[in-house]
Amino acid sequence: MPETWPYLETHQTRDHEPTPYETKLARTLEDIFTKDGHGLSDVIDGLNSRQLRTPTGEPWTEESFRAEMHRLGA
Amino acid sequence: MTLSTRDTADHIYAHGLRNQWHPVVPSHFVEPGGMRKVTALGENWLLFRKADGGLSMLADRCPHRGAPLSLGKHLGDRVACWYHGVEVDGTGTVTSVPGLPGCNLEGKTLVTSLPVREVGGAILAYFGDEEHPDPVELTLPGPLADEEISAFLCYAEWEVPWRFAMENLLDPMHGAFLHSESHTMFAGDTTAKFRIRETERGYFFEKTDQRGVNFDWVELCHTGVDWVDLSIPYPPSAGPGGPFGIVGMACPVDAGRTGVFFWRYRRVSDWQRDTWRFLYKTLIEARHWEVLEQDRVILESMPADADQRENLYQHDLGVVRLRRLYQAQAGRQSKAQPVSAR
């Protein structure tokens, strides 16, 4: 068995490198949380007013946002 | 036996306290059907997992001639030593001596095996000495057992004595200086008064005049395993859910190396939980890592005699108490006569 010491891995929770879409979505959410608020309606309004669309090109709804966060973050 | 009461108190203090549970490595370091050599408390061990997930931890020493079992072959439910093929199962019992069938080693339990548990993605083992082989009761840290709390484990290996890593956690004031340029610990006063508050399982070391702004309190807990609990505010960008907490543990690898285990946790549910976890994996984990690296850099830069030549002040009460506790424990775990007493 190879010597592996020391283990110093920055990313230990990802199963893949974030896609450009995921990175943009995450940065936009941080911007919304900083400027607009922490409520679910703040998030949906914030995403839509910033012209960010779902992966299928639709405006966000509470349902599609919950489903997407569950897919990406569960 | 590998951990002996004949070791000196100094040796035990330097290499890790016995008769309690310690974390060893993350669970995923040992795949089903795999094995991994690890060092803990200054001794070499073999972690060995069957295909069905069952995990064993053995002293890494063939009972025949002492060759490392970790160089041997994984035979599913046993390990065969590379040197002469002696087979040892997960309980440390010799199941076969292929060179001399019927040899009286067969059927004897000759290899130390440690009780193991897997908790929150980490392997914990009970390191008893020869007088305390049966595991003490293990009460899991609340945040790791609470279904309302979401946690991620971060594991890192540092070139520091284990006690330096623990002392760093009982020293909250470093947050306002070492981590002043970080995403979480930029706020709050750089002066503080601290107090110690006893609990049933350990003690709090906390600021008397500020809470919820920086790294303002820490609780040391002895619940069969030693761990700390602490809380640090997130900036608004991290979204709903309030501060994040840390459950911290340390594995004493040897006198100069430590495995550190930090579970970052947050009390969140539903879409808030999923959103935090998404942000964590995508953006926040790297920022937490930067902060952890600040700790590693300063601790690895400390001279070996750092704790011998100090001038402590009021902020160091938590550290002083920790040292006294651990030194007293090391003394109780040693039956060796100090050199001067012989």
Coordinates of C-alpha atoms in Angstrom, one line a residue:
Chain A
M1 CA 0.0 0.0 0.0
P2 CA 1.4 3.4 -0.9
E3 CA 2.3 6.0 1.7
T4 CA -0.5 8.6 1.5
W5 CA 0.4 10.9 4.4
P6 CA -0.4 13.8 4.6
Y7 CA -4.0 13.9 3.4
L8 CA -4.8 17.5 2.6
E9 CA -7.7 17.6 0.2
T10 CA -9.6 20.9 -0.1
H11 CA -12.7 19.4 -1.6
Q12 CA -14.0 16.3 0.3
T13 CA -17.7 16.5 -0.3
R14 CA -18.0 16.9 -4.1
D15 CA -18.6 14.1 -6.4
H16 CA -17.8 16.2 -9.4
E17 CA -16.3 19.6 -10.3
P18 CA -19.1 22.1 -10.4
T19 CA -20.4 22.8 -13.9
P20 CA -20.5 26.5 -15.1
Y21 CA -24.3 26.4 -14.5
E22 CA -23.9 25.2 -10.9
T23 CA -21.2 27.7 -10.1
K24 CA -23.4 30.6 -11.5
L25 CA -26.4 29.4 -9.6
A26 CA -24.4 29.1 -6.4
R27 CA -22.9 32.6 -6.8
T28 CA -26.3 34.1 -7.6
L29 CA -27.9 32.5 -4.6
E30 CA -25.2 34.0 -2.4
D31 CA -25.9 37.4 -4.0
I32 CA -29.6 37.0 -3.3
F33 CA -29.0 35.9 0.3
T34 CA -26.7 38.9 0.8
K35 CA -28.9 41.6 -0.8
D36 CA -32.5 40.4 -0.9
G37 CA -33.2 38.1 2.0
H38 CA -33.4 34.5 3.2
G39 CA -37.0 33.6 2.4
L40 CA -38.0 31.1 -0.3
S41 CA -39.9 33.9 -2.1
D42 CA -36.8 36.1 -2.0
V43 CA -34.9 33.4 -3.7
I44 CA -37.4 32.7 -6.5
D45 CA -37.9 36.5 -7.1
G46 CA -34.2 37.0 -7.0
L47 CA -33.4 34.3 -9.5
N48 CA -36.1 35.4 -11.9
S49 CA -35.3 39.1 -11.6
R50 CA -31.7 38.4 -12.4
Q51 CA -32.8 36.6 -15.6
L52 CA -31.3 33.3 -14.4
R53 CA -33.3 30.4 -15.8
T54 CA -33.8 26.7 -14.9
P55 CA -31.7 24.2 -16.9
T56 CA -34.7 23.9 -19.2
G57 CA -34.9 27.6 -19.8
E58 CA -38.0 28.3 -17.6
P59 CA -38.5 30.9 -14.9
W60 CA -38.0 29.4 -11.5
T61 CA -40.9 28.3 -9.3
E62 CA -40.8 27.2 -5.7
E63 CA -41.4 23.6 -6.9
S64 CA -38.6 23.6 -9.5
F65 CA -36.2 25.3 -7.1
R66 CA -36.9 22.8 -4.3
A67 CA -36.4 19.9 -6.8
E68 CA -33.2 21.3 -8.1
M69 CA -31.7 22.0 -4.7
H70 CA -32.6 18.5 -3.7
R71 CA -30.9 17.1 -6.8
L72 CA -27.8 19.2 -6.2
G73 CA -27.5 19.3 -2.5
A74 CA -29.1 16.3 -0.9
Chain B
M1 CA -0.4 -6.3 23.5
T2 CA 0.5 -3.1 21.9
L3 CA -0.5 -0.4 24.4
S4 CA 1.1 -1.0 27.8
T5 CA 0.8 0.5 31.2
R6 CA 4.6 0.1 31.4
D7 CA 5.0 3.1 29.1
T8 CA 5.9 6.3 30.9
A9 CA 3.4 9.0 31.5
D10 CA 5.5 11.2 29.2
H11 CA 5.2 8.7 26.4
I12 CA 1.5 8.4 26.9
Y13 CA 1.0 12.2 27.0
A14 CA 3.1 12.5 23.8
H15 CA 1.4 9.6 21.9
G16 CA -2.2 9.8 23.0
L17 CA -4.3 8.8 25.9
R18 CA -5.6 5.3 26.2
N19 CA -8.7 3.6 27.5
Q20 CA -11.0 5.8 25.4
W21 CA -12.2 6.0 21.8
H22 CA -10.4 8.0 19.2
P23 CA -11.2 8.7 15.5
V24 CA -8.8 6.9 13.2
V25 CA -9.5 7.8 9.5
P26 CA -12.6 8.5 7.4
S27 CA -14.7 5.4 6.7
H28 CA -14.2 5.7 2.9
F29 CA -10.5 5.2 3.4
V30 CA -11.2 1.5 3.8
E31 CA -13.3 0.2 0.9
P32 CA -15.3 -3.0 1.0
G33 CA -12.9 -5.8 0.5
G34 CA -10.0 -3.5 1.2
M35 CA -7.4 -2.8 3.9
R36 CA -5.3 0.1 5.0
K37 CA -2.3 0.5 7.3
V38 CA -2.7 3.3 9.8
T39 CA -0.7 4.7 12.7
A40 CA -2.5 5.7 15.8
L41 CA -1.2 6.3 19.4
G42 CA 2.3 5.7 18.0
E43 CA 1.5 2.1 17.0
N44 CA 0.9 0.5 13.6
W45 CA -2.5 -1.0 12.9
L46 CA -4.3 -2.6 10.0
L47 CA -7.9 -1.7 9.1
F48 CA -9.5 -4.5 7.2
R49 CA -13.0 -4.5 5.7
K50 CA -14.9 -7.5 4.5
A51 CA -17.0 -7.3 1.3
D52 CA -20.2 -7.0 3.3
G53 CA -18.8 -3.9 5.0
G54 CA -17.8 -5.4 8.3
L55 CA -14.7 -3.6 9.6
S56 CA -11.9 -4.9 11.9
M57 CA -8.8 -3.2 13.3
L58 CA -5.8 -5.4 14.1
A59 CA -2.3 -4.7 15.4
D60 CA -0.2 -4.6 12.3
R61 CA 2.0 -7.5 13.4
C62 CA 1.9 -11.1 12.4
P63 CA 1.8 -13.3 15.6
H64 CA 4.4 -15.6 14.0
R65 CA 7.5 -13.5 13.3
G66 CA 6.2 -10.0 13.5
A67 CA 6.0 -9.0 9.9
P68 CA 3.4 -6.4 9.1
L69 CA 0.1 -7.9 8.2
S70 CA -0.6 -4.8 6.1
L71 CA 1.8 -6.2 3.5
G72 CA -0.2 -9.4 3.3
K73 CA -3.1 -10.6 1.2
H74 CA -6.8 -9.8 1.9
L75 CA -8.6 -13.2 1.7
G76 CA -12.1 -11.9 2.2
D77 CA -12.6 -12.7 5.9
R78 CA -8.9 -13.1 6.8
V79 CA -5.5 -11.6 6.1
A80 CA -2.6 -13.9 5.1
C81 CA 0.8 -12.7 6.1
W82 CA 3.1 -12.2 3.1
Y83 CA 6.1 -13.8 5.0
H84 CA 4.9 -17.3 5.8
G85 CA 1.2 -17.2 4.9
V86 CA -0.1 -17.3 8.4
E87 CA -3.8 -16.4 8.3
V88 CA -5.5 -14.2 10.9
D89 CA -9.2 -13.3 11.0
G90 CA -10.9 -10.1 11.9
T91 CA -10.9 -11.0 15.6
G92 CA -7.1 -11.5 15.7
T93 CA -7.4 -15.3 15.8
V94 CA -5.0 -17.5 13.8
T95 CA -7.2 -19.5 11.4
S96 CA -4.4 -21.3 9.5
V97 CA -0.7 -22.0 9.5
P98 CA -0.3 -23.2 5.9
G99 CA 3.3 -24.3 6.3
L100 CA 2.5 -26.6 9.3
P101 CA -1.2 -27.6 9.3
G102 CA -2.3 -28.5 12.9
C103 CA 0.3 -26.1 14.4
N104 CA -0.7 -25.1 17.9
L105 CA -1.0 -21.4 16.8
E106 CA -4.2 -22.3 15.0
G107 CA -7.3 -21.3 16.9
K108 CA -5.5 -18.9 19.3
T109 CA -6.3 -15.2 19.4
L110 CA -2.8 -13.8 19.3
V111 CA -3.3 -10.4 17.6
T112 CA -4.8 -7.4 19.4
S113 CA -8.1 -6.4 17.7
L114 CA -9.7 -3.1 18.7
P115 CA -13.4 -2.5 19.0
V116 CA -14.5 -0.2 16.2
R117 CA -17.6 1.9 15.4
E118 CA -18.4 4.1 12.4
V119 CA -19.8 7.4 13.2
G120 CA -20.7 10.3 10.8
G121 CA -18.4 8.9 8.1
A122 CA -15.4 8.3 10.4
I123 CA -13.9 5.1 11.9
L124 CA -13.7 5.3 15.7
A125 CA -11.7 2.7 17.7
Y126 CA -11.4 2.0 21.4
F127 CA -7.7 2.0 22.4
G128 CA -7.5 0.1 25.7
D129 CA -4.3 -0.9 27.4
E130 CA -3.8 -4.4 28.6
E131 CA -5.6 -3.7 31.8
H132 CA -8.6 -2.1 30.1
P133 CA -9.4 -4.2 27.0
D134 CA -13.1 -3.8 27.2
P135 CA -14.5 -0.6 25.6
V136 CA -15.8 2.2 27.7
E137 CA -19.3 3.4 26.9
L138 CA -19.4 5.8 23.9
T139 CA -22.0 8.5 23.7
L140 CA -22.0 10.1 20.3
P141 CA -21.7 13.9 20.0
G142 CA -25.3 15.2 19.9
P143 CA -24.9 17.1 16.6
L144 CA -23.8 13.9 14.8
A145 CA -26.8 11.9 16.1
D146 CA -29.5 14.6 15.6
E147 CA -31.6 14.1 12.4
E148 CA -32.4 17.8 12.3
I149 CA -28.8 18.6 11.8
S150 CA -26.9 18.3 8.6
A151 CA -23.1 17.7 8.8
F152 CA -20.1 17.3 6.5
L153 CA -16.9 15.7 7.7
C154 CA -13.6 17.4 6.9
Y155 CA -10.4 15.3 7.6
A156 CA -6.8 16.5 7.4
E157 CA -3.4 15.3 8.5
W158 CA -1.1 17.7 10.3
E159 CA 2.5 17.6 11.3
V160 CA 1.8 18.6 14.8
P161 CA 1.6 16.9 18.2
W162 CA -2.0 16.0 18.9
R163 CA -2.2 18.1 22.1
F164 CA -1.3 21.3 20.0
A165 CA -4.3 20.5 17.8
M166 CA -6.6 20.2 20.9
E167 CA -5.1 23.2 22.6
N168 CA -5.8 25.2 19.5
L169 CA -9.5 24.4 19.9
L170 CA -9.5 25.4 23.6
D171 CA -8.1 28.8 22.5
P172 CA -11.1 30.6 20.9
M173 CA -9.3 34.0 20.9
H174 CA -7.1 33.0 18.0
G175 CA -10.2 33.3 15.8
A176 CA -10.2 37.1 16.0
F177 CA -6.5 37.2 14.9
L178 CA -5.4 34.2 12.9
H179 CA -8.7 34.0 11.1
S180 CA -9.4 37.8 10.9
E181 CA -9.3 37.6 7.1
S182 CA -11.8 34.8 6.6
H183 CA -15.4 34.5 5.5
T184 CA -16.7 33.8 9.0
M185 CA -14.4 35.2 11.7
F186 CA -13.8 38.8 10.6
A187 CA -16.2 40.4 13.1
G188 CA -16.2 41.1 16.8
D189 CA -13.9 42.5 19.4
T190 CA -10.2 41.7 19.6
T191 CA -10.2 41.9 23.4
A192 CA -12.2 39.7 25.6
K193 CA -12.5 38.2 29.1
F194 CA -13.0 34.5 29.4
R195 CA -14.4 32.1 32.0
I196 CA -14.5 28.4 32.6
R197 CA -17.9 26.8 33.2
E198 CA -18.1 23.2 34.3
T199 CA -20.5 20.8 32.6
E200 CA -21.4 17.2 33.4
R201 CA -19.3 16.0 30.5
G202 CA -16.4 18.5 30.5
Y203 CA -16.2 22.3 30.5
F204 CA -17.0 25.4 28.5
F205 CA -14.4 28.0 27.9
E206 CA -16.2 31.1 26.8
K207 CA -16.1 34.8 26.4
T208 CA -18.1 36.7 29.1
D209 CA -18.8 39.7 26.9
Q210 CA -19.5 38.5 23.4
R211 CA -21.4 35.6 21.9
G212 CA -22.6 34.8 18.4
V213 CA -20.1 37.1 16.7
N214 CA -16.9 35.2 16.2
F215 CA -15.4 31.9 17.6
D216 CA -16.7 32.9 21.1
W217 CA -17.1 29.7 23.0
V218 CA -16.0 26.1 23.0
E219 CA -17.1 23.1 25.0
L220 CA -14.8 20.2 25.7
C221 CA -16.7 16.9 26.1
H222 CA -15.6 13.6 27.4
T223 CA -18.2 11.0 26.4
G224 CA -16.0 8.0 25.8
V225 CA -14.4 10.0 23.0
D226 CA -13.0 13.4 23.5
W227 CA -14.5 16.1 21.3
V228 CA -15.2 19.8 21.2
D229 CA -18.4 21.6 20.2
L230 CA -18.3 25.2 19.0
S231 CA -20.3 27.6 16.9
I232 CA -19.3 30.3 14.4
P233 CA -21.7 32.7 12.6
Y234 CA -22.0 32.5 8.9
P235 CA -22.3 35.7 6.8
P236 CA -25.7 36.4 5.2
S237 CA -24.4 34.9 1.9
A238 CA -24.7 31.4 3.4
G239 CA -28.5 31.8 3.5
P240 CA -31.0 30.7 6.1
G241 CA -30.2 28.4 9.0
G242 CA -28.1 30.5 11.4
P243 CA -24.5 29.7 12.4
F244 CA -22.6 26.6 11.6
G245 CA -21.1 24.4 14.3
I246 CA -18.1 22.3 14.5
V247 CA -17.7 18.9 16.2
G248 CA -13.9 18.5 16.4
M249 CA -11.8 15.4 17.3
A250 CA -8.2 14.5 16.9
C251 CA -6.4 11.2 16.3
P252 CA -3.0 11.1 18.0
V253 CA -1.0 9.5 15.2
D254 CA 2.4 9.6 16.9
A255 CA 4.3 12.2 18.9
G256 CA 4.5 14.6 16.0
R257 CA 1.5 13.9 13.8
T258 CA -2.3 14.3 14.2
G259 CA -5.3 13.5 12.1
V260 CA -7.9 16.2 12.6
F261 CA -11.7 15.6 12.2
F262 CA -14.0 18.5 11.9
W263 CA -17.7 17.9 11.2
R264 CA -19.2 21.2 10.1
Y265 CA -22.8 21.1 10.9
R266 CA -25.9 23.3 10.6
R267 CA -29.4 23.0 12.0
V268 CA -31.3 23.1 8.7
S269 CA -34.1 21.2 7.0
D270 CA -36.1 21.0 3.8
W271 CA -35.0 23.4 1.0
Q272 CA -32.7 25.3 3.4
R273 CA -30.8 22.1 4.1
D274 CA -30.5 21.2 0.4
T275 CA -29.5 24.8 -0.5
W276 CA -26.8 24.9 2.2
R277 CA -25.4 21.6 1.1
F278 CA -25.3 22.7 -2.5
L279 CA -23.6 26.0 -1.6
Y280 CA -21.2 24.1 0.8
K281 CA -20.0 21.7 -1.9
T282 CA -19.8 24.3 -4.6
L283 CA -18.4 27.4 -2.8
I284 CA -18.2 27.2 1.0
E285 CA -16.0 24.2 1.5
A286 CA -13.0 25.8 -0.1
R287 CA -13.4 28.9 2.2
H288 CA -13.6 26.6 5.2
W289 CA -10.5 24.9 4.0
E290 CA -8.6 28.2 3.8
V291 CA -9.4 28.8 7.4
L292 CA -8.3 25.3 8.4
E293 CA -5.0 25.8 6.5
Q294 CA -4.3 28.9 8.6
D295 CA -4.5 26.7 11.7
R296 CA -2.2 24.1 10.1
V297 CA 0.4 26.7 9.0
I298 CA 0.7 28.3 12.4
L299 CA 0.6 25.0 14.4
E300 CA 3.1 23.3 12.1
S301 CA 5.4 26.3 12.5
M302 CA 5.4 26.1 16.3
P303 CA 8.7 24.9 17.9
A304 CA 8.6 21.5 19.5
D305 CA 9.2 23.1 22.9
A306 CA 6.5 25.7 22.4
D307 CA 4.6 24.6 25.5
Q308 CA 7.8 24.5 27.6
R309 CA 8.7 28.2 27.3
E310 CA 5.6 30.3 27.4
N311 CA 4.2 33.4 29.1
L312 CA 0.5 32.7 29.4
Y313 CA -2.3 35.2 30.2
Q314 CA -6.0 35.0 31.0
H315 CA -7.0 33.8 27.6
D316 CA -5.0 30.6 28.1
L317 CA -7.0 29.3 31.0
G318 CA -8.8 26.8 28.8
V319 CA -5.5 25.5 27.5
V320 CA -4.0 25.2 30.9
R321 CA -6.9 23.3 32.2
L322 CA -6.8 20.9 29.2
R323 CA -3.1 20.2 29.8
R324 CA -3.6 19.5 33.5
L325 CA -6.5 17.1 32.7
Y326 CA -4.5 15.2 30.1
Q327 CA -1.3 15.1 32.1
A328 CA -3.1 13.7 35.1
Q329 CA -4.8 11.1 32.9
A330 CA -1.4 10.1 31.3
G331 CA 0.0 9.8 34.9
R332 CA -2.9 7.5 35.9
Q333 CA -2.4 5.3 32.8
S334 CA 1.3 4.7 33.4
K335 CA 2.6 2.2 35.9
A336 CA 6.2 3.0 34.9
Q337 CA 8.4 4.4 37.6
P338 CA 9.8 7.8 36.7
V339 CA 13.5 7.5 36.0
S340 CA 14.4 9.7 39.0
A341 CA 12.5 7.4 41.4
R342 CA 14.5 4.3 40.5

